[in-house]
Coordinates of C-alpha atoms and ligand atoms in Angstrom, one line a residue:
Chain A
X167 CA -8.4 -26.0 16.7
X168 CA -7.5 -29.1 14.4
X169 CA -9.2 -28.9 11.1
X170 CA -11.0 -31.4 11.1
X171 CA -12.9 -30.0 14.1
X172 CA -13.0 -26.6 12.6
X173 CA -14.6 -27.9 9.3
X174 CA -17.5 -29.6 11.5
X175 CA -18.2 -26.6 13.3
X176 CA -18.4 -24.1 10.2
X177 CA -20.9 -26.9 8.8
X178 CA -23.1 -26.9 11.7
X179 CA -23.7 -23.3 11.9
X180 CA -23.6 -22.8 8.6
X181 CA -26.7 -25.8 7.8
X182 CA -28.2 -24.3 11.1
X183 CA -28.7 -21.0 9.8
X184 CA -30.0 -22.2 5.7
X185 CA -33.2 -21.2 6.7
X186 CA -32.3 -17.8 6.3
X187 CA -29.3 -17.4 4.8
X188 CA -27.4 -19.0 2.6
X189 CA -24.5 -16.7 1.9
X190 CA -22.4 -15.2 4.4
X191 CA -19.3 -12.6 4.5
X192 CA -15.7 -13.8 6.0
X193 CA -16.4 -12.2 8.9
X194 CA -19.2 -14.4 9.9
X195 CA -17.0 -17.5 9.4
X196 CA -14.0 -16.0 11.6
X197 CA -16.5 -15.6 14.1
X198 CA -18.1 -18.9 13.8
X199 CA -14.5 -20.2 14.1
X200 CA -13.4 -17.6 16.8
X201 CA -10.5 -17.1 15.5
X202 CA -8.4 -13.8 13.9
X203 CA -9.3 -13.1 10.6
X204 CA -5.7 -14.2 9.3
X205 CA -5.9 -17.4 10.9
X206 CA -9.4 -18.0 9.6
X207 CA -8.2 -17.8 6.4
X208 CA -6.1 -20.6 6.4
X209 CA -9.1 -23.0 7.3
X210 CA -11.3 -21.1 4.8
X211 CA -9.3 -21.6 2.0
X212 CA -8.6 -25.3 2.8
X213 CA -12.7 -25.6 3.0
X214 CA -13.0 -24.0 -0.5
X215 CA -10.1 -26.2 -1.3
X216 CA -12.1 -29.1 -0.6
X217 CA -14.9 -28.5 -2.0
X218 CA -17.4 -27.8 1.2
X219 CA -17.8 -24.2 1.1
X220 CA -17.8 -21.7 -2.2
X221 CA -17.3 -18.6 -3.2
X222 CA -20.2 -16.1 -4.4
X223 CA -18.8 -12.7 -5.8
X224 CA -20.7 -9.7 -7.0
X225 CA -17.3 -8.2 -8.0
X226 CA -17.4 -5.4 -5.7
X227 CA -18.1 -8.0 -2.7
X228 CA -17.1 -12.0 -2.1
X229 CA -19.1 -14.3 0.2
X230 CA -19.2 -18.2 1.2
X231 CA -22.1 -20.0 1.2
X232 CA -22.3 -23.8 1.7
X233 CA -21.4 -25.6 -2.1
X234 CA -24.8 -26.2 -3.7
X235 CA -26.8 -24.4 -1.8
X236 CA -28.7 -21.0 -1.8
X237 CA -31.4 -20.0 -4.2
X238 CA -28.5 -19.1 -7.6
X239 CA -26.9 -22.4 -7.1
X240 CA -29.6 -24.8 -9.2
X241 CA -29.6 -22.1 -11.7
X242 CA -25.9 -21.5 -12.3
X243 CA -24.7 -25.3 -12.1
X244 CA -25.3 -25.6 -15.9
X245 CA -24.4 -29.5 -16.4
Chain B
X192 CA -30.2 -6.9 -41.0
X193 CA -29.9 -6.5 -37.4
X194 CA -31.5 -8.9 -35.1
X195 CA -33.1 -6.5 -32.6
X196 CA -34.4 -3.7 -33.5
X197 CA -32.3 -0.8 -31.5
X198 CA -34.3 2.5 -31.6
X199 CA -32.9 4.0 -28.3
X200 CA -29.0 2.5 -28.5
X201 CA -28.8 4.1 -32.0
X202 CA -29.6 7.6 -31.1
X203 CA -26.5 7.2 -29.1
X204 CA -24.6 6.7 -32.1
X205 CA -25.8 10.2 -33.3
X206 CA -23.8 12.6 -30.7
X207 CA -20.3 13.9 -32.1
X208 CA -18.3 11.2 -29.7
X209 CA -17.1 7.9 -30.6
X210 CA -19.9 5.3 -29.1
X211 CA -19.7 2.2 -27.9
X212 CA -22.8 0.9 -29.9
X213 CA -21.1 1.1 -32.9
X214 CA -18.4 -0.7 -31.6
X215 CA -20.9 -3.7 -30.3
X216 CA -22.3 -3.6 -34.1
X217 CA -19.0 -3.2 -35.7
X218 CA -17.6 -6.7 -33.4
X219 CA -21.8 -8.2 -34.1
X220 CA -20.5 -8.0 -38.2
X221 CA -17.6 -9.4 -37.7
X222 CA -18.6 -12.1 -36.0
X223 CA -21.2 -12.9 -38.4
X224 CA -18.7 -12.9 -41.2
X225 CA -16.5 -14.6 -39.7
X226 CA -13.7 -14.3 -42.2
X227 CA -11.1 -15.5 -40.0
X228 CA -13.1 -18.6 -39.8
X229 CA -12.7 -19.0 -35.8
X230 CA -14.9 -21.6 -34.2
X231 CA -16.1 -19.4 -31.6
X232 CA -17.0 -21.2 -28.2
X233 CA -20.0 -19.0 -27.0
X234 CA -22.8 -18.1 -29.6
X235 CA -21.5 -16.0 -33.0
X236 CA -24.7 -13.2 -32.0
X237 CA -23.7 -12.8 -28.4
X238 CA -22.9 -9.1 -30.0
X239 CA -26.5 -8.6 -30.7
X240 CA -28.4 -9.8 -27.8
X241 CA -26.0 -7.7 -25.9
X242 CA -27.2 -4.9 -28.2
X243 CA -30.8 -6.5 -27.6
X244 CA -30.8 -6.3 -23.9
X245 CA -29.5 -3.2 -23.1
X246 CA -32.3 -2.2 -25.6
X247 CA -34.8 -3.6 -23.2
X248 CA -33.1 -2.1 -20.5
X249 CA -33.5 1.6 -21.4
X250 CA -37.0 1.0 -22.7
X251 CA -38.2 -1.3 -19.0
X252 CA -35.8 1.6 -17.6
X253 CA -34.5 -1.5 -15.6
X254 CA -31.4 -4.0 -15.5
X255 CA -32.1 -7.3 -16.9
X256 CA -29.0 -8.4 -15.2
X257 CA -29.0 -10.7 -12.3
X258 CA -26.6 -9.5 -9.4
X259 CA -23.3 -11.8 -9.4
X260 CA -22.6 -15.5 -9.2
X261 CA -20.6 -18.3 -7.9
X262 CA -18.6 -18.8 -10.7
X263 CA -14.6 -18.5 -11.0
X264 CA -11.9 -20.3 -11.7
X265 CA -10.2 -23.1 -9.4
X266 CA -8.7 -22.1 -6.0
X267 CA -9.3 -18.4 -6.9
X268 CA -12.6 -15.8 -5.1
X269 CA -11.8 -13.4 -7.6
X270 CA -11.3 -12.3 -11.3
X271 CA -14.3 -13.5 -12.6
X272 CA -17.6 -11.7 -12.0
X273 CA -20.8 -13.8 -12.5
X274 CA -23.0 -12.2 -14.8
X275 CA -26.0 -13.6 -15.8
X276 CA -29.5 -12.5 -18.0
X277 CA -32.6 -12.4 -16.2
X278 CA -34.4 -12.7 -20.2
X279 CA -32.0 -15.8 -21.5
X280 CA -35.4 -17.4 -23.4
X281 CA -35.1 -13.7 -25.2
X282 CA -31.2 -13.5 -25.2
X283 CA -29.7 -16.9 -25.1
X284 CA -26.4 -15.1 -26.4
X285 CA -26.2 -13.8 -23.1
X286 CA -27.6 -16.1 -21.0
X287 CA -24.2 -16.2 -19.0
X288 CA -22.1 -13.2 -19.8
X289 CA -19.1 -13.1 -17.3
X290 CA -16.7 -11.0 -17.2
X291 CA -13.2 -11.8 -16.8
X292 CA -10.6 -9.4 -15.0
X293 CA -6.9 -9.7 -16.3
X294 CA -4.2 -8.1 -14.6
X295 CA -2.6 -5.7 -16.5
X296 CA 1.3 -5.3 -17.1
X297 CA 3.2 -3.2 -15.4
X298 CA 2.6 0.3 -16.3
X299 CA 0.1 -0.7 -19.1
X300 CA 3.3 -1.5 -21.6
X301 CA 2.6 -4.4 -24.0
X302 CA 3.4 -5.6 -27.0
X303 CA 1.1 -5.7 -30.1
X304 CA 1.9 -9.0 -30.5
X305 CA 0.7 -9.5 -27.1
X306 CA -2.6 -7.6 -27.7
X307 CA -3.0 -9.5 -30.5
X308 CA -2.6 -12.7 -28.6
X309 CA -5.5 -11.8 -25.9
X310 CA -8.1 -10.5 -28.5
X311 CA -7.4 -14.1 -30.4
X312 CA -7.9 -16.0 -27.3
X313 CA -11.1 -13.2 -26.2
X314 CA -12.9 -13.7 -30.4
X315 CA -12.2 -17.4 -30.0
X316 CA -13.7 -18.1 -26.4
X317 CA -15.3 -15.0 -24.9
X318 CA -17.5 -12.2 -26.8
X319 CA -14.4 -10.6 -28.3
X320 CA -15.3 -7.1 -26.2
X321 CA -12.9 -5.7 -24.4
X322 CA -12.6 -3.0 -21.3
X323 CA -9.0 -1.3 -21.7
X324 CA -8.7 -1.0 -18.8
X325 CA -10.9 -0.8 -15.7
X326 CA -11.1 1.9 -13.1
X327 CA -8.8 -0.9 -11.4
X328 CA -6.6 -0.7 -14.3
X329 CA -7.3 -4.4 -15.5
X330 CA -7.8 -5.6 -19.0
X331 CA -11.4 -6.4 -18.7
X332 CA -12.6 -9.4 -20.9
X333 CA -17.0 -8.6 -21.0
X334 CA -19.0 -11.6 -21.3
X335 CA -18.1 -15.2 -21.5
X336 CA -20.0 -18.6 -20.2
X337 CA -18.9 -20.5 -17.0
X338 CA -17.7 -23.8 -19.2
X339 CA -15.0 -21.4 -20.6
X340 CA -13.8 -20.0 -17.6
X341 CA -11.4 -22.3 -16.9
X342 CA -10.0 -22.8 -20.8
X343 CA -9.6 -19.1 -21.0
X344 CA -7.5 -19.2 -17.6
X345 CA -5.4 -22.2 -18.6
X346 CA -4.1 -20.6 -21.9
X347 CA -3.8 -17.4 -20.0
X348 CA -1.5 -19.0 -17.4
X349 CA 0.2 -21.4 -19.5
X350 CA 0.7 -20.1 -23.1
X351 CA 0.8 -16.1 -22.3
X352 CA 2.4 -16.0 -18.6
X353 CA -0.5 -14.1 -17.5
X354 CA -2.9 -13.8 -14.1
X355 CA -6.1 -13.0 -13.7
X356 CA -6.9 -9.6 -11.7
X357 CA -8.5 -9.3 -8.3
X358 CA -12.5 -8.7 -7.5
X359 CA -14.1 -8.7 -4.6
X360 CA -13.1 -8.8 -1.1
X361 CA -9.8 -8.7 -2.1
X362 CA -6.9 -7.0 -2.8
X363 CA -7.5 -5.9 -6.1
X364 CA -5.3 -5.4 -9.0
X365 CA -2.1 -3.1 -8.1
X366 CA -1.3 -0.5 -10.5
X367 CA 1.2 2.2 -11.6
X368 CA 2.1 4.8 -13.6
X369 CA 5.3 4.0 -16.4
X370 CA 7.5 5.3 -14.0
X371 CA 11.2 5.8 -14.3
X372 CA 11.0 3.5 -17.4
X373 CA 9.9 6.6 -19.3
X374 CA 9.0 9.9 -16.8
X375 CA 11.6 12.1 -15.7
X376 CA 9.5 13.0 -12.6
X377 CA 9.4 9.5 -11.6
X378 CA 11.0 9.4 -7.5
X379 CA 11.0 5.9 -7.5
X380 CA 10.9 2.4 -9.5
X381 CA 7.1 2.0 -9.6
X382 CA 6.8 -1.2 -11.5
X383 CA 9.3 -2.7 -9.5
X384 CA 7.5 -2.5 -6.4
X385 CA 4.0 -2.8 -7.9
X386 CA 5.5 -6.1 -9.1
X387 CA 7.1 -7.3 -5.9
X388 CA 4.2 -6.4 -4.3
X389 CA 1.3 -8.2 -6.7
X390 CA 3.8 -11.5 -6.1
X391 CA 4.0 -10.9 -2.5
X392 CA 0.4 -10.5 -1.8
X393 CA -1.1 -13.6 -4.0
X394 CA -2.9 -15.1 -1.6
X395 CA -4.6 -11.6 -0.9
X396 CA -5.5 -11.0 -4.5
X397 CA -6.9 -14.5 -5.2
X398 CA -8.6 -15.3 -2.0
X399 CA -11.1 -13.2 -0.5
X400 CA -10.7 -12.3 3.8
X401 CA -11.1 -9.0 3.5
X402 CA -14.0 -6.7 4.7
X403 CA -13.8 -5.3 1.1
X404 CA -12.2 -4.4 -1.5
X405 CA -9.0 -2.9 -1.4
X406 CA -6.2 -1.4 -3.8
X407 CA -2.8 -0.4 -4.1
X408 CA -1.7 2.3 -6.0
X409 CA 1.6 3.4 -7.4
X410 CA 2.3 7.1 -8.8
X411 CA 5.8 8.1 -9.6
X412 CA 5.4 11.6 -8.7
X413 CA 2.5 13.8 -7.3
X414 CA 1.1 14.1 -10.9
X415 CA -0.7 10.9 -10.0
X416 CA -1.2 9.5 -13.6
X417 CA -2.9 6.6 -11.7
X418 CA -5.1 8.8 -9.7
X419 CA -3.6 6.9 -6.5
X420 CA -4.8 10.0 -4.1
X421 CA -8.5 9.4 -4.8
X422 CA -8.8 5.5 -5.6
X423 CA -6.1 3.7 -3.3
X424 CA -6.4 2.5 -0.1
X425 CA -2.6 2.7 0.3
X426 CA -1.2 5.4 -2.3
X427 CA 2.5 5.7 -2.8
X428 CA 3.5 8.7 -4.4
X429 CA 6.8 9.2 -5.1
X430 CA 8.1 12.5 -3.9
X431 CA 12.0 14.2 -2.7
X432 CA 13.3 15.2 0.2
X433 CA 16.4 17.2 -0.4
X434 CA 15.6 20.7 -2.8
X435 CA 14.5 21.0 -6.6
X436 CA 17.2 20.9 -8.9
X437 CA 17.7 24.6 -10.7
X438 CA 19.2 24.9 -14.2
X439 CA 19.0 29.2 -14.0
X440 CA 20.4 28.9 -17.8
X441 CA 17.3 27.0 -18.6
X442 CA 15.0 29.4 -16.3
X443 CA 16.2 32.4 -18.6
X444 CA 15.8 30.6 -21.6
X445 CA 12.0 30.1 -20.9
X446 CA 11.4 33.7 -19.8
X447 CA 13.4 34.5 -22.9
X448 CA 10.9 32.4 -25.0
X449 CA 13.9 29.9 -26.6
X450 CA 11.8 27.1 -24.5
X451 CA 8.4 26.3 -24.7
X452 CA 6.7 25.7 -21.3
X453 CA 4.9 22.6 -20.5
X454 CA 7.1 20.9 -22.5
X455 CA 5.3 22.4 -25.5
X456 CA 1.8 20.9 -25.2
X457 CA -1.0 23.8 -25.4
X458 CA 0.6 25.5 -27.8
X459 CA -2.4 25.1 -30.2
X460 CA -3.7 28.4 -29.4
X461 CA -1.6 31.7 -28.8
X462 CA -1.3 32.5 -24.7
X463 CA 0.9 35.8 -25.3
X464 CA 4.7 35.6 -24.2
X465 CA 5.5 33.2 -21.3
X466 CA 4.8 35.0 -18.0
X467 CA 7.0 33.6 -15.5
X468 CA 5.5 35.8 -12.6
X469 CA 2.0 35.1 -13.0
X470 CA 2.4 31.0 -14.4
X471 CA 4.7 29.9 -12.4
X472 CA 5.6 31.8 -9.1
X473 CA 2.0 33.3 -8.4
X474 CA 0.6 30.0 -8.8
X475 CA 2.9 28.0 -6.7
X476 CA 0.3 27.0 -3.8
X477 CA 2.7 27.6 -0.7
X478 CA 4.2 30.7 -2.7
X479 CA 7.4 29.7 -1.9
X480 CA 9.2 30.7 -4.8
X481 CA 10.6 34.0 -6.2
X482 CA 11.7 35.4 -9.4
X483 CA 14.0 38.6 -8.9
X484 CA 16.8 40.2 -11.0
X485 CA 16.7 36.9 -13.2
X486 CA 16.9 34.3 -10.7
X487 CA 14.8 31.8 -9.8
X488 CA 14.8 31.0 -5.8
X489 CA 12.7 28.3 -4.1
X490 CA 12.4 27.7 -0.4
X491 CA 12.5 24.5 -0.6
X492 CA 11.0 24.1 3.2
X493 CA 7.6 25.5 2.4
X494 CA 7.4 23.3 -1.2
X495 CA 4.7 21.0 -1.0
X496 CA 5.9 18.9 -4.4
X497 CA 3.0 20.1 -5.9
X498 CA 4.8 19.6 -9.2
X499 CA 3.5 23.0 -10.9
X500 CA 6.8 24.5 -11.2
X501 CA 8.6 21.5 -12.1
X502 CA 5.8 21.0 -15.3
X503 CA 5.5 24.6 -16.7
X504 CA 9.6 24.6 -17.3
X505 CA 10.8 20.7 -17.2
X506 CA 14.3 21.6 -18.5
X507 CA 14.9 24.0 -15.7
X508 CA 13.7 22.7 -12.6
X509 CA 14.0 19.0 -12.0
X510 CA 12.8 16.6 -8.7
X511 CA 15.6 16.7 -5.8
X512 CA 17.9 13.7 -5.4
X513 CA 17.0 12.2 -2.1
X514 CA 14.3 10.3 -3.8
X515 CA 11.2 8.2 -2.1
X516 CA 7.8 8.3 -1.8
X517 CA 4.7 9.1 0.4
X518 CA 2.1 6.8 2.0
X519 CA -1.3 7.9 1.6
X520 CA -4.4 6.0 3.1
X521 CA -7.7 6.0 3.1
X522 CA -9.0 7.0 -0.6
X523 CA -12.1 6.0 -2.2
X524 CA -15.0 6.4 -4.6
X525 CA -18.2 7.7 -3.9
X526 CA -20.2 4.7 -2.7
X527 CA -21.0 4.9 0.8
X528 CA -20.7 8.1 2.7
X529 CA -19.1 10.4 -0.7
X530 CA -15.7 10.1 -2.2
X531 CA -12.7 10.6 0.3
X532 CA -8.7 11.7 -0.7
X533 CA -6.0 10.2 0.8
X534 CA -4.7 11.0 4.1
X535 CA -1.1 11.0 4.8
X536 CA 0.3 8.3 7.0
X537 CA 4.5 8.3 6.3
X538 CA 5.4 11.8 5.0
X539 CA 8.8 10.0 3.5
X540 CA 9.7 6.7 2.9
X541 CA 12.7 4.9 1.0
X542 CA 11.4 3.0 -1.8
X543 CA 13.7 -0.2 -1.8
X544 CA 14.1 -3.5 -2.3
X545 CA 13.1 -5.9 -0.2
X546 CA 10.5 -3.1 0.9
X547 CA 10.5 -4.4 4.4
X548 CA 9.6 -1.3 6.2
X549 CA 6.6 -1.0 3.6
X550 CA 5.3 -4.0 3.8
X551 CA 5.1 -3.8 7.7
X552 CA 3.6 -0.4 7.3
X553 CA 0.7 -2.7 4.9
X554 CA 0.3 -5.7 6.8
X555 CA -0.2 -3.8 10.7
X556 CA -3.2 -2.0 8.4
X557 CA -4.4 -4.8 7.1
X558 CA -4.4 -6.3 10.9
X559 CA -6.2 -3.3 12.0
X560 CA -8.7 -3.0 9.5
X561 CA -9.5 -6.9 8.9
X562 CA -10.0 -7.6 12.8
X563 CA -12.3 -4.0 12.9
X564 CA -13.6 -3.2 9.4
X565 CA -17.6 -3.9 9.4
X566 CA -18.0 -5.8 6.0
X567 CA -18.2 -3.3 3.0
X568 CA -16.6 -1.1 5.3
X569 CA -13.2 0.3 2.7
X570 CA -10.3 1.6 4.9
X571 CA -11.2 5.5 4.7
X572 CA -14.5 4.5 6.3
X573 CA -12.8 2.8 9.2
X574 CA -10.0 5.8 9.9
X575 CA -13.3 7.7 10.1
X576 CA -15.1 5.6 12.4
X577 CA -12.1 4.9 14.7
X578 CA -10.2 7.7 14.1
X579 CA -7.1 8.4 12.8
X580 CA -5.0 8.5 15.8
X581 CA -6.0 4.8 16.0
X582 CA -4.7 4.2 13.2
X583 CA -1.0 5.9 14.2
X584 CA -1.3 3.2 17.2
X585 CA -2.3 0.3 15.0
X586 CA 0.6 1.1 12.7
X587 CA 3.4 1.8 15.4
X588 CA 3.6 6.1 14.1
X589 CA 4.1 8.8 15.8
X590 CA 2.2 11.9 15.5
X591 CA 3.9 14.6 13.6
X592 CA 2.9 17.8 11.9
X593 CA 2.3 16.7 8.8
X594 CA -1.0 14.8 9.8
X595 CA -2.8 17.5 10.9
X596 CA -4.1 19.5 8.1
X597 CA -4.5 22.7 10.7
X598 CA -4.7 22.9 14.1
X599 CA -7.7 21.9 16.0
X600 CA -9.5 20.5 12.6
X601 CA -9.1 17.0 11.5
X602 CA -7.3 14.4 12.0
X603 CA -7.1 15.9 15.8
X604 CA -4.8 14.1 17.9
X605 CA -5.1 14.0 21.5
X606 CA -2.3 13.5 24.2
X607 CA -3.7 9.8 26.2
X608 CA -2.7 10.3 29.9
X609 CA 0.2 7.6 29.8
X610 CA 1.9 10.2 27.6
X611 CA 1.8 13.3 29.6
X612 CA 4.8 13.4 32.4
X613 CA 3.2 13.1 35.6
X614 CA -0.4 12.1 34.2
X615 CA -3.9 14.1 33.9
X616 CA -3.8 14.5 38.1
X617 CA -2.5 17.9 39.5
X618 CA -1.7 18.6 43.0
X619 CA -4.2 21.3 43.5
X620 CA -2.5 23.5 46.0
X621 CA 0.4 23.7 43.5
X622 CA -2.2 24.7 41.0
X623 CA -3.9 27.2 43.0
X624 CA -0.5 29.3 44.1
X625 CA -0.8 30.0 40.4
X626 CA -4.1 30.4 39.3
X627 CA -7.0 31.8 41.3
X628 CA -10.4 30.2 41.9
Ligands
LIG840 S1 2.8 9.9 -11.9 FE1 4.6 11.2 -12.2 S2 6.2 9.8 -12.5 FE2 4.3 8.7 -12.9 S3 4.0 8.9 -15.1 FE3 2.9 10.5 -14.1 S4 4.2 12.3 -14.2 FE4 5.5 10.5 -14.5
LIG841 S1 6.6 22.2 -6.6 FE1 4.8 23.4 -6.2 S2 5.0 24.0 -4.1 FE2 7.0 23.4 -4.8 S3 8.0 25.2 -5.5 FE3 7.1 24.3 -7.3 S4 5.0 25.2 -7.4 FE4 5.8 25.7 -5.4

């Protein structure tokens, strides 16, 4: 799958499924992507790279979530 | 005067162990005195309305912290931990209060003039407490706010040659024991490979794909210093293949008393002459070993490397030559489902460089366990689920003794038809001229 195409399909699910979720484990976005997890990452990380996804850690656990959105992210963009 | 009243932190001040209250108070006065005259970057009481919170906290008999962030540093998932105050009107010292994760050096050696060189940077742009170290092993900078994240990681990288840690989903922070750099028990180079390795493995550490967490751990010698058989997904623990090395001289001059045993240490109290029968060969756990008409004699075969021996008379008995370690999998703290130990995987391996064979052994589990592993699921948890036996197939090993703990118990592994000569199908008149209905 070309990037480009990748990145449009990871938005689409992603925005399709805001009303209930905003954060989501790798897993989910290797899925979305159907791809092996070691693949997937190379996408991932060019997504974060650019900007359209971001991470959310709890430090014991890291998720992606669409940048700006989800309930912390007014909150925790200070300025 | 103190700016919250502490009732319940200070009692803790009153057992007979050192307290970490009065080391928030002790770094709250110096920060309001100031004497170095720093211009600190996050607010000068940050100390007290740490102090202030936690107060809260035992008296609501709740956290009054909110549960990670977004925050990090560019182009990494991990080393910094979001922490923010659910009372900042209350608290605005720790409104934001991340924490930072550093990766340690190699075997914990540093310079003072290193130390130094963090807690400057910490007093100047962070709260000035430190964590040394984590359960991880990281240097663990507490509390900071997000518009210092990235200052604090530029001087890190640029001025002090230092990387943050991992958190996360990631592979976290590998650690080791000193090693051969100072431990005579040491079987193989562990910073060299817990180096190589933390290089090797960048992307892994910074970037989160994982299912969870996961750890390295590297322990010269089954003393495990770095507790690598209960905390590491992959433990390497050095061990020997050939047989201990006997000095007899050396045996007799413990049993004769000339040599203190254990190298000296409990000697504070008086344990009656050295008892070489009853502390050394009764307590070796295969009982392999023998002490007769002044001799020392160890079958070597049975030896587990449990290191007993080797610790009561260091000068005597000394690791074997054919030096490398063991792979252990599987290890983890009590989250979900209890703690778990290590189970073997490779009973030997050589430890050297470029560490090809290891890092095949690493990656074909980190296939395995990043196609299958349920998210939070750690490695042990998976080997549980799927068993163990598919994790010999995942990883290209054979079965061999040394996996099963006892016959018939755990891990069991069973013979797949495709393995047995001629198949699971008998010709059943063959059978029957042997056994009856
Ligand atoms: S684990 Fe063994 S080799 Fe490493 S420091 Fe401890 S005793 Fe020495
Ligand atoms: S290392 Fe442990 S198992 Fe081996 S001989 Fe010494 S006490 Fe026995």
């Amino acid at each position: 799958m070309e990037y480009e195409e990748a990145k449009t399909k990871v938005v689409e699910e992603l925005t399709k499924k805001q009303k209930t979720k905003s954060k989501f484990y790798f897993n989910d976005l290797s899925k979305i992507l159907e791809m092996k997890p070691r693949e997937a990452k190379k996408i991932v990380n060019k997504l974060v790279e650019e900007g359209v996804l971001e991470y959310w850690s709890s430090g014991s656990t890291s998720m992606y979530g669409l940048k700006g959105t989800g309930k912390q992210a007014g909150a925790e963009h200070e300025g | 005067m103190a700016k919250h009243e502490t009732p319940l932190l200070d009692q803790l001040e009153t057992g007979p162990w050192p307290s970490f209250v009065t080391d928030l108070k002790r770094e709250a006065e110096s920060r309001a005195k100031n004497e170095k005259g720093i211009e600190y970057q996050i607010p000068q009481d940050v100390c007290e309305d740490l102090l202030g919170v936690l107060e809260l906290s035992f008296k609501h008999g709740r956290t009054h912290w909110k549960h990670g962030g977004i925050v990090g540093v560019f182009g990494y998932g991990g080393g910094v931990i979001g922490r923010y105050c659910d009372q900042p009107e209350q608290f605005p010292g720790v409104a934001h209060f991340h924490t930072m994760r550093i990766n340690q050096p190699g075997g914990k050696f540093y310079t003072t003039e290193y130390l130094k060189d963090l807690c400057d940077l910490w007093e100047f742009r962070g709260s000035g407490i430190t964590n040394m170290h984590g359960s991880t092993g990281d240097i663990i900078f507490l509390g900071t706010t997000t518009p210092q994240l990235e200052e604090i990681f530029y001087e890190l990288t640029h001025k002090y040659n230092q990387d943050l840690g991992g958190s996360g989903s990631n592979l976290r922070t590998p650690s080791d024991c000193i090693g051969s750099a100072r431990c005579e028990y040491s079987c193989y180079d562990t910073q060299a490979i817990c180096y190589t390795l933390t290089q090797e493995y960048q992307d892994e550490l910074h970037r989160p794909a994982f299912p969870y967490k996961f750890k390295f751990k590297f322990d010269g010698c089954p003393n495990c210093c770095v507790a690598s058989i209960a905390r590491a997904d992959i433990s390497f623990i050095g061990t020997w293949r050939d047989d201990i090395r006997i000095d007899q001289e050396a045996v007799k001059a413990y049993v004769g008393q000339e040599l203190k045993p254990n190298g000296g240490s409990h000697t504070g109290r008086d344990w009656g002459p050295f008892d070489i029968q009853k502390e050394v060969v009764d307590l070796c756990p295969t009982k392999c070993m023998k002490y007769e008409n002044d001799k020392l004699a160890i079958n070597n075969k049975e030896c587990t490397r449990c290191m007993h021996c080797i610790n009561v008379m260091p000068r005597a008995l000394r690791i074997g030559n054919d030096r490398g370690c063991s792979l252990l999998v599987g290890a983890k703290a009590p989250i979900l489902d209890g703690a778990q130990m290590g189970s073997l995987l490779v009973p030997f391996i050589k430890v050297e460089e470029p560490y090809d064979e290891i890092k095949e052994v690493i990656e074909a589990i980190w296939d395995w366990w990043m196609e299958e592993g349920k998210n939070r699921e750690r490695l042990g948890e998976l080997i549980k689920r799927q068993g163990f036996q598919k994790l010999l197939e995942m990883t290209n090993i054979k079965p061999v003794a040394q996996h099963v703990q006892e016959p018939r118990t755990n891990p069991y592994i069973f013979w797949k038809e495709d393995e047995v000569e001629g198949g699971f199908e008998r010709d059943i008149n063959e059978f029957r001229k042997y056994h009856q209905r």
